[in-house]
Structure formats: structure tokens, C-alpha cells
Tab-separated table of C-alpha atoms in Angstrom:
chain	number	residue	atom	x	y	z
A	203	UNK	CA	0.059	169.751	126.715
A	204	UNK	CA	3.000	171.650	128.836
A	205	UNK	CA	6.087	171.535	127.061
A	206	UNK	CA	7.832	169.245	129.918
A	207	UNK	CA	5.227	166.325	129.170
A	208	UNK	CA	5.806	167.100	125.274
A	209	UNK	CA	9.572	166.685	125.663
A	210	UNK	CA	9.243	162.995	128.062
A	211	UNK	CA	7.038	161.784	125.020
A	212	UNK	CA	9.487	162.939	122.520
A	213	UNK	CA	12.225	161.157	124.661
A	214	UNK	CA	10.222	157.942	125.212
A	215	UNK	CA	9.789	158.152	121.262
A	216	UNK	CA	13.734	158.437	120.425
A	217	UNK	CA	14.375	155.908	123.023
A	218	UNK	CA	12.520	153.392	121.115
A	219	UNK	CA	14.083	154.065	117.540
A	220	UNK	CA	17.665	154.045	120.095
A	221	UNK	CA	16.180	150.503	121.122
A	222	UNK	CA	15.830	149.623	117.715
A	223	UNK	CA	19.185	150.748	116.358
A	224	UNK	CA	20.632	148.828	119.393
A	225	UNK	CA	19.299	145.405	117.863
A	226	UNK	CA	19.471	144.631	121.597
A	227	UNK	CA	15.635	142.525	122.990
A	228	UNK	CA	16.592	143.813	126.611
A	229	UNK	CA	16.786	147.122	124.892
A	230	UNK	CA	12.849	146.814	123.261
A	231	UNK	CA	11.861	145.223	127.092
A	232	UNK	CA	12.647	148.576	128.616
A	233	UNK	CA	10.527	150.695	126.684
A	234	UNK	CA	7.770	148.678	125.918
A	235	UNK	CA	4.870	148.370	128.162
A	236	UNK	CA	4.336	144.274	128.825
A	237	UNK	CA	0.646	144.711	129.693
A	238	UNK	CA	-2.440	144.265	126.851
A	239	UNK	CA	-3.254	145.434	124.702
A	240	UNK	CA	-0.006	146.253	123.275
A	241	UNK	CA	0.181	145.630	119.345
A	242	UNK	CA	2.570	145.998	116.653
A	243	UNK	CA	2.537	146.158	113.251
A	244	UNK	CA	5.730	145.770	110.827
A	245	UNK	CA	5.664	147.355	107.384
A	246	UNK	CA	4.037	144.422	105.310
A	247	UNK	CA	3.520	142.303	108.182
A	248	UNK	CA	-0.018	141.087	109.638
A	249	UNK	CA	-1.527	142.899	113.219
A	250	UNK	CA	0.543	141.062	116.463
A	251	UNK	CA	-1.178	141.503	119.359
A	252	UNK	CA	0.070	140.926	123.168
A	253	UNK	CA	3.602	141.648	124.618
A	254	UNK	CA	4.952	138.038	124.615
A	255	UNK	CA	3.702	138.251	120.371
A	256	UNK	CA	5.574	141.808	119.847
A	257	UNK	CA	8.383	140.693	121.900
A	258	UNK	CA	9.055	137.664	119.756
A	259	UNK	CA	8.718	139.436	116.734
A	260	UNK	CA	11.338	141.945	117.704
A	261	UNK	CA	13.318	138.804	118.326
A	262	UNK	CA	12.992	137.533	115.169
A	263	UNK	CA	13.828	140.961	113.322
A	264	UNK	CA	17.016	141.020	115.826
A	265	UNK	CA	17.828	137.585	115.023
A	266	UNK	CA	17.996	138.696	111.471
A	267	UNK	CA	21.507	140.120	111.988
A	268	UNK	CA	20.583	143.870	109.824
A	269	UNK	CA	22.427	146.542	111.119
A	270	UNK	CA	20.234	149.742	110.779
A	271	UNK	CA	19.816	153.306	111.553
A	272	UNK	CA	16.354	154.774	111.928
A	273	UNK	CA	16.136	158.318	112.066
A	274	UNK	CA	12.560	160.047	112.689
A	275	UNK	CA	11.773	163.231	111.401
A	276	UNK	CA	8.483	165.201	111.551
A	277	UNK	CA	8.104	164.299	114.844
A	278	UNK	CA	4.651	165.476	115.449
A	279	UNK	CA	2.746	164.551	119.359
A	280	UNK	CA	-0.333	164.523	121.128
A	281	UNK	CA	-1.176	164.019	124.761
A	282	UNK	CA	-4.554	163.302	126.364
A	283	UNK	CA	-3.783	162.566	129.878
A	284	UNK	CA	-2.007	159.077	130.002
A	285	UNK	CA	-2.678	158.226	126.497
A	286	UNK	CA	0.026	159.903	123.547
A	287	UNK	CA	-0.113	159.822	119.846
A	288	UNK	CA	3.162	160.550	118.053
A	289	UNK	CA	3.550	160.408	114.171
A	290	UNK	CA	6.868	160.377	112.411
A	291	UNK	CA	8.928	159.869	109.475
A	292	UNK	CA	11.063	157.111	109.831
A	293	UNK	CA	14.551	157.276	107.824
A	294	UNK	CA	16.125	154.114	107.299
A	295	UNK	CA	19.391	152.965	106.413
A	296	UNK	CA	20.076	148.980	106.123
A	297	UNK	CA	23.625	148.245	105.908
A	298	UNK	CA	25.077	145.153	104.134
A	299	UNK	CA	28.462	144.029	103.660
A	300	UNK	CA	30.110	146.869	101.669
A	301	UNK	CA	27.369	149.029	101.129
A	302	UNK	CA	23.727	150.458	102.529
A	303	UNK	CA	19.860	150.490	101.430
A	304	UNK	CA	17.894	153.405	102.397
A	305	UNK	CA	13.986	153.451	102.747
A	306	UNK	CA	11.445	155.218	104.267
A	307	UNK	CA	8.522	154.574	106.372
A	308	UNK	CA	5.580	156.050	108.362
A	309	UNK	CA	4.719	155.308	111.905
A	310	UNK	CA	2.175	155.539	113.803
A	311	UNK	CA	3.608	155.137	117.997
A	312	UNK	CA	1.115	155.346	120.879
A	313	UNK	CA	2.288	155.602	124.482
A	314	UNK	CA	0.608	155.194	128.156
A	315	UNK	CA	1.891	156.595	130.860
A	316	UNK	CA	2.736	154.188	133.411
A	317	UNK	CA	4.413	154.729	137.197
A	318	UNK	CA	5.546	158.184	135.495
A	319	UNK	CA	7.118	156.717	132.423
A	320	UNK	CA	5.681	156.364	128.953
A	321	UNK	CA	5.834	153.109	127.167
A	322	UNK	CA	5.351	152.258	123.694
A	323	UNK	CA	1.728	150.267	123.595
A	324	UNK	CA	1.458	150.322	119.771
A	325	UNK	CA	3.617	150.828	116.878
A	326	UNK	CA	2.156	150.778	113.478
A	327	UNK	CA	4.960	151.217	110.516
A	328	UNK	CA	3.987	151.389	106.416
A	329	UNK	CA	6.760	151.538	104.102
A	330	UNK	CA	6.383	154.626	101.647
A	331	UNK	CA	7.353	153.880	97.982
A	332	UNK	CA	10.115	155.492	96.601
A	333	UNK	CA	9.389	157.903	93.623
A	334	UNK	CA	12.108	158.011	91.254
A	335	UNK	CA	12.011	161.165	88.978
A	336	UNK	CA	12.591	161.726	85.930
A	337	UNK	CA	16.073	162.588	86.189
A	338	UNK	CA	16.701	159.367	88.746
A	339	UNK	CA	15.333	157.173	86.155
A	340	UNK	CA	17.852	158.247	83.446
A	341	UNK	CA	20.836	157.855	85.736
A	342	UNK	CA	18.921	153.871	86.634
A	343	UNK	CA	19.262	153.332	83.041
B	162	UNK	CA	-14.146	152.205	130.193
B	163	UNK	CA	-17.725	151.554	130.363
B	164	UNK	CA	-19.643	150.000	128.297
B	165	UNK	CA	-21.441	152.868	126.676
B	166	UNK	CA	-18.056	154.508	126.130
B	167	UNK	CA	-17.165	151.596	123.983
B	168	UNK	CA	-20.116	150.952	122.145
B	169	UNK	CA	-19.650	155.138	121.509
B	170	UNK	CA	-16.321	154.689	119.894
B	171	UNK	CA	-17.317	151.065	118.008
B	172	UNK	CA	-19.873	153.279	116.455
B	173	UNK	CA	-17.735	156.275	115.449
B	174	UNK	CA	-15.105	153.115	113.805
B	175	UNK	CA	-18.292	152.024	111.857
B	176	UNK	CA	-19.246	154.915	110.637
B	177	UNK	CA	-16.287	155.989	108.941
B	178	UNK	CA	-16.632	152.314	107.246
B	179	UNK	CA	-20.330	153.284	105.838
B	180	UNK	CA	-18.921	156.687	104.658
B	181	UNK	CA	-15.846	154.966	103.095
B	182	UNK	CA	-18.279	152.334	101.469
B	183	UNK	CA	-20.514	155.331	100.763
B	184	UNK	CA	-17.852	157.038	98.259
B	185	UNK	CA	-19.236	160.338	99.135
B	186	UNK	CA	-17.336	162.893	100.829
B	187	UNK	CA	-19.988	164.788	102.543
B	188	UNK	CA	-20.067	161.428	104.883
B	189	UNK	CA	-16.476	161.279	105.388
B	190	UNK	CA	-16.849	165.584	106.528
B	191	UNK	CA	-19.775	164.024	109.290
B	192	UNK	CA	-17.011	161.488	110.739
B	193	UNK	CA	-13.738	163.496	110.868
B	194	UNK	CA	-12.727	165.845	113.307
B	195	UNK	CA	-11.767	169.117	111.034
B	196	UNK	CA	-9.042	170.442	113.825
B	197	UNK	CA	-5.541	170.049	113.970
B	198	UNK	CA	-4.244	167.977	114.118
B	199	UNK	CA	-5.437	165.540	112.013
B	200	UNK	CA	-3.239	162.614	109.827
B	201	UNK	CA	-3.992	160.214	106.953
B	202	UNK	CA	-1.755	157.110	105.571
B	203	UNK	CA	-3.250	155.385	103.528
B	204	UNK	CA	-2.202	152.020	101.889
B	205	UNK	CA	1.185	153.158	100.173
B	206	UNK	CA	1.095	156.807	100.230
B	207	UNK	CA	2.998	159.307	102.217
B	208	UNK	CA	1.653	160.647	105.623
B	209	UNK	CA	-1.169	163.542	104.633
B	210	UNK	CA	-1.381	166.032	107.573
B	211	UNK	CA	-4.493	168.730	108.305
B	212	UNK	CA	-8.129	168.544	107.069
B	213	UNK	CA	-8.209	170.116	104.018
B	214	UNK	CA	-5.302	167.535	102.636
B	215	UNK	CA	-6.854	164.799	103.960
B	216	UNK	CA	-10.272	165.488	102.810
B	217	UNK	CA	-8.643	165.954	98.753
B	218	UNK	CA	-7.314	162.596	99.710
B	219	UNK	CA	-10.960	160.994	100.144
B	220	UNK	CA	-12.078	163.298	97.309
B	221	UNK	CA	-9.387	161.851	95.029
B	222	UNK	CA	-10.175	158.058	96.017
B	223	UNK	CA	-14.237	158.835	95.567
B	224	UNK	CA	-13.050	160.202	92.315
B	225	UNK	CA	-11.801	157.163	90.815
B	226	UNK	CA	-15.191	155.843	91.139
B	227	UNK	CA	-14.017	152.167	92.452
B	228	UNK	CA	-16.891	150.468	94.789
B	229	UNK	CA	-16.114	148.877	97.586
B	230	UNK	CA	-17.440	147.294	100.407
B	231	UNK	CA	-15.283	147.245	104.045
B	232	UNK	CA	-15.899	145.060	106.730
B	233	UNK	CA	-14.117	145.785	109.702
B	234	UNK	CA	-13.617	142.485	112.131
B	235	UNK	CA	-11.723	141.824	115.292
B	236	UNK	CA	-12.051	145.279	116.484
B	237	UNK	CA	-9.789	146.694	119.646
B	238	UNK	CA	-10.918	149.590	121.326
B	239	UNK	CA	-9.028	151.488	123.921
B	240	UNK	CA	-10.253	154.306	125.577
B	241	UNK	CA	-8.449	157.497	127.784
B	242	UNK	CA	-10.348	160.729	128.383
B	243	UNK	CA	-11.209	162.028	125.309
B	244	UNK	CA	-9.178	160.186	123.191
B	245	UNK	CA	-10.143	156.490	121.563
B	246	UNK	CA	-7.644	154.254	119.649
B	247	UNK	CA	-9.181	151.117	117.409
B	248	UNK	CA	-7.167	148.579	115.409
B	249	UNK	CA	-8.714	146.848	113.126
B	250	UNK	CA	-8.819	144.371	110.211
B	251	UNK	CA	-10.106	145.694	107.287
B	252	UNK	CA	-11.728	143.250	104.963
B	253	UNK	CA	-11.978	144.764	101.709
B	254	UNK	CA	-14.190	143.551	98.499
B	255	UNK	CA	-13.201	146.087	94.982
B	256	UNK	CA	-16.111	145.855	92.153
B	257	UNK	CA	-15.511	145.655	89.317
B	258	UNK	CA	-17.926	145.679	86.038
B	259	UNK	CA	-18.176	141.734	86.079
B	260	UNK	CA	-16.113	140.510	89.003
B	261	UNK	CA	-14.849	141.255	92.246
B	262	UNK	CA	-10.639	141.330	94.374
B	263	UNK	CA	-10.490	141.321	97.618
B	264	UNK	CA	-7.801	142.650	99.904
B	265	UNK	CA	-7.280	142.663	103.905
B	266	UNK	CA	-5.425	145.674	105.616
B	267	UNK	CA	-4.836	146.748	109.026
B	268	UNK	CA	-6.071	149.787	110.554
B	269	UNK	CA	-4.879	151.821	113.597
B	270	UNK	CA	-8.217	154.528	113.639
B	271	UNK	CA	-7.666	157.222	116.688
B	272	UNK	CA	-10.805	159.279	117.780
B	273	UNK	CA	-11.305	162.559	119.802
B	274	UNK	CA	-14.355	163.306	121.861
B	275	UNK	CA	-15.846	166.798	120.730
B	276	UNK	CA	-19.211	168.127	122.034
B	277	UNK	CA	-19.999	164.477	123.040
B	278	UNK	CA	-19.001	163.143	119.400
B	279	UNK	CA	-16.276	160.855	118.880
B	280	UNK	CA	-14.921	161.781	115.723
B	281	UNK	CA	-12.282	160.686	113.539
B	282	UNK	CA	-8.708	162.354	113.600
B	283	UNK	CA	-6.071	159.759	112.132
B	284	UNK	CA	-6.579	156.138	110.281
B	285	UNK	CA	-3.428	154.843	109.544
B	286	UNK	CA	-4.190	151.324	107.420
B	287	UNK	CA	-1.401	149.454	105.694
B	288	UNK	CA	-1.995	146.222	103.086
B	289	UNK	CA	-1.653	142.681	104.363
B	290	UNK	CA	0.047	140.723	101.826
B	291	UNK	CA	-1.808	138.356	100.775
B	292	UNK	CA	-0.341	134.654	102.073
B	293	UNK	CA	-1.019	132.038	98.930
B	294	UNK	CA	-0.913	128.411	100.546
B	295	UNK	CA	0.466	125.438	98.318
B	296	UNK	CA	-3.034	124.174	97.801
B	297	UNK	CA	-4.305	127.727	96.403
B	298	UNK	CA	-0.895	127.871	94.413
B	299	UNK	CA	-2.145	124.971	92.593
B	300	UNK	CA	-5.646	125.898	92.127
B	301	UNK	CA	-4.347	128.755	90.405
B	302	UNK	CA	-1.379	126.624	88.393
């Protein structure tokens, strides 16, 4: 993998958490590919597969009205020819009225390369548990 | 992809089923790859990276001694060059001494093609939450 290919996955990657922060659909349409098999999965939710599926799911998260930041970290990609394989952290802030969640998450995000650019065909998120230490726990209390 | 290709890859998915469902770690060594990079999530925990912290994983889980059986169904294979990606549901049965819970999950599994072996290098699966309809709710009531 050169490092020019490494750095247009990396970008296609940070494009989509952009896409996210943006809460924007239009946004999620530009660096998504539309063709099968695309598929999706949401921390907790069940497999979607299918563009028009994904697409109305991001819809429905947008739709939500949560403002977020998503930050990923440990950024770690493959490339076999058209087909990448990026891992990440993801860092998540929720913000309500007057104040913020955080939480964080692990994705798996697979891109094809397509007409020279590489879309997003699969996006598999878990939520990791928070472990609260000792110390954390006394402060709860 | 041809059809060989696929059946290939379909085999290398069930395989690391009958060595999960096998509790014994020499199978899961047969099915991974053992290069870099390689990546584990499994339901709730943090993202493992590299063989040797992936294979304590499995030897950790085998540890606990819990047997279970895991049927993979509506299986998705995708292949590029030497790399294979699989989602999956995972339907899984836990024994216990007198009875039985069962769980689904989904699974992204990605394969590499080494000396003409498709072999294991992430399997990212994440719980489904179980959905209780109003007729089950009352069953249990």
C-alpha cells in the first residue's frame, strides 16, 4: 500500500465521520457507495442491508435532532486493490441542552474504490462499555 | 467472483464457527491468519489488535468452559483479490447444566488469501438485542 492510496482512504474515512457530524443525508449520499451490497450496522441495532435501507436509517438517526462529534482515533488501514479495511476508535460526544454525554465505540469501515474515489460499503459500530475505576466510583457516590 | 472462490471463503466463515463451537484453541490457530494485522471485537469488549492478543482472547473465552453451539445464517460474501469480507448472523445456543439461552449477533468476518488458504484476520460481532413482542411479554408475565 503506497502512502498516497493510504492517505485517500484515510480521507474517505474522516469524510464520513465529517458526514456524520454534519447531520446532513446529502452529506452521507456523497460518501456512500449506492450500489449492493452496502450494509450498516448501528451499535445495538440489527444488520441493514442495501443503500435505500442504510440511507433511511441515517435518516432516521438525523431526524433524531442529536448534535454530535465523533472523533476517530487509532486509525489503523488496509488496502487490497479496490477493496479497504479501516478500524478505528470512535470518540463520541452527544450534546443536550446544557450539557454533553461522551461514549465510545468501535468500528469496523470498509471501502471500494469506485471511478477513483472510495466509498463507504460497510460500517459496522459496537459501543464499548465504560469502566469506571475505583476512584470514579467513589466520586459517583 | 466465481463460484469456487465463494464456496472457498463460505468454507473458511464455517470453519471458524466449528473451531468456535469446538472451544479449543488449537482450531481457532488452523483458521486465523497469525500476521499483522489482525483485529478482534468481540460482543462488548474493546478492539484487541495482533495475534498473540487475540489468541489470549479465545483462550480466555475457552477458559470459562461455556458450550455453545453457532449457527451462522444469511451469509454475504464479497470477494476482491485476496481479500474476502462475510457478514453474518450469528445464531447462538449457551449450555448450561440443565437448560439452554440463546442469543443472535452480527458478524462482519474479513479473510486474507495466504498460500491458497483463506484465513481469518478480523471478526468483528456485536449483540442483537433481543426484540420481546407483546405476545412473548405475556407468556413470560
Amino acid at each position: 500500500m503506497d502512502d498516497e492510496t493510504k492517505r485517500a482512504v484515510e480521507e474517505a474515512n474522516a469524510a464520513f465521520y465529517r458526514a456524520l457530524e454534519s447531520s446532513r443525508i446529502e452529506r452521507m449520499d456523497e460518501v456512500w457507495s449506492h450500489e449492493e451490497p452496502v450494509r450498516c450496522v448501528h451499535p445495538g441495532w440489527e444488520l441493514i442491508t442495501g443503500w435505500p435501507r442504510v440511507r433511511e436509517s441515517w435518516v432516521r438517526i438525523f431526524e433524531g435532532g442529536q448534535k454530535m462529534r465523533v472523533h476517530p482515533t487509532e486509525v489503523c488501514t488496509q488496502v487490497s486493490g479496490e477493496f479497504a479495511w479501516v478500524t478505528c476508535i470512535e470518540n463520541i460526544t452527544l450534546f443536550n441542552d446544557e450539557s454533553f454525554d461522551t461514549a465510545q465505540a468501535v468500528a469496523t469501515n470498509l471501502f471500494l474504490l469506485r471511478d477513483g474515489r472510495w466509498l463507504m460499503a460497510h460500517h459496522h459500530t459496537s459501543l464499548i462499555p465504560m469502566i469506571v475505576s475505583e476512584a470514579d466510583a467513589e466520586t459517583i457516590q
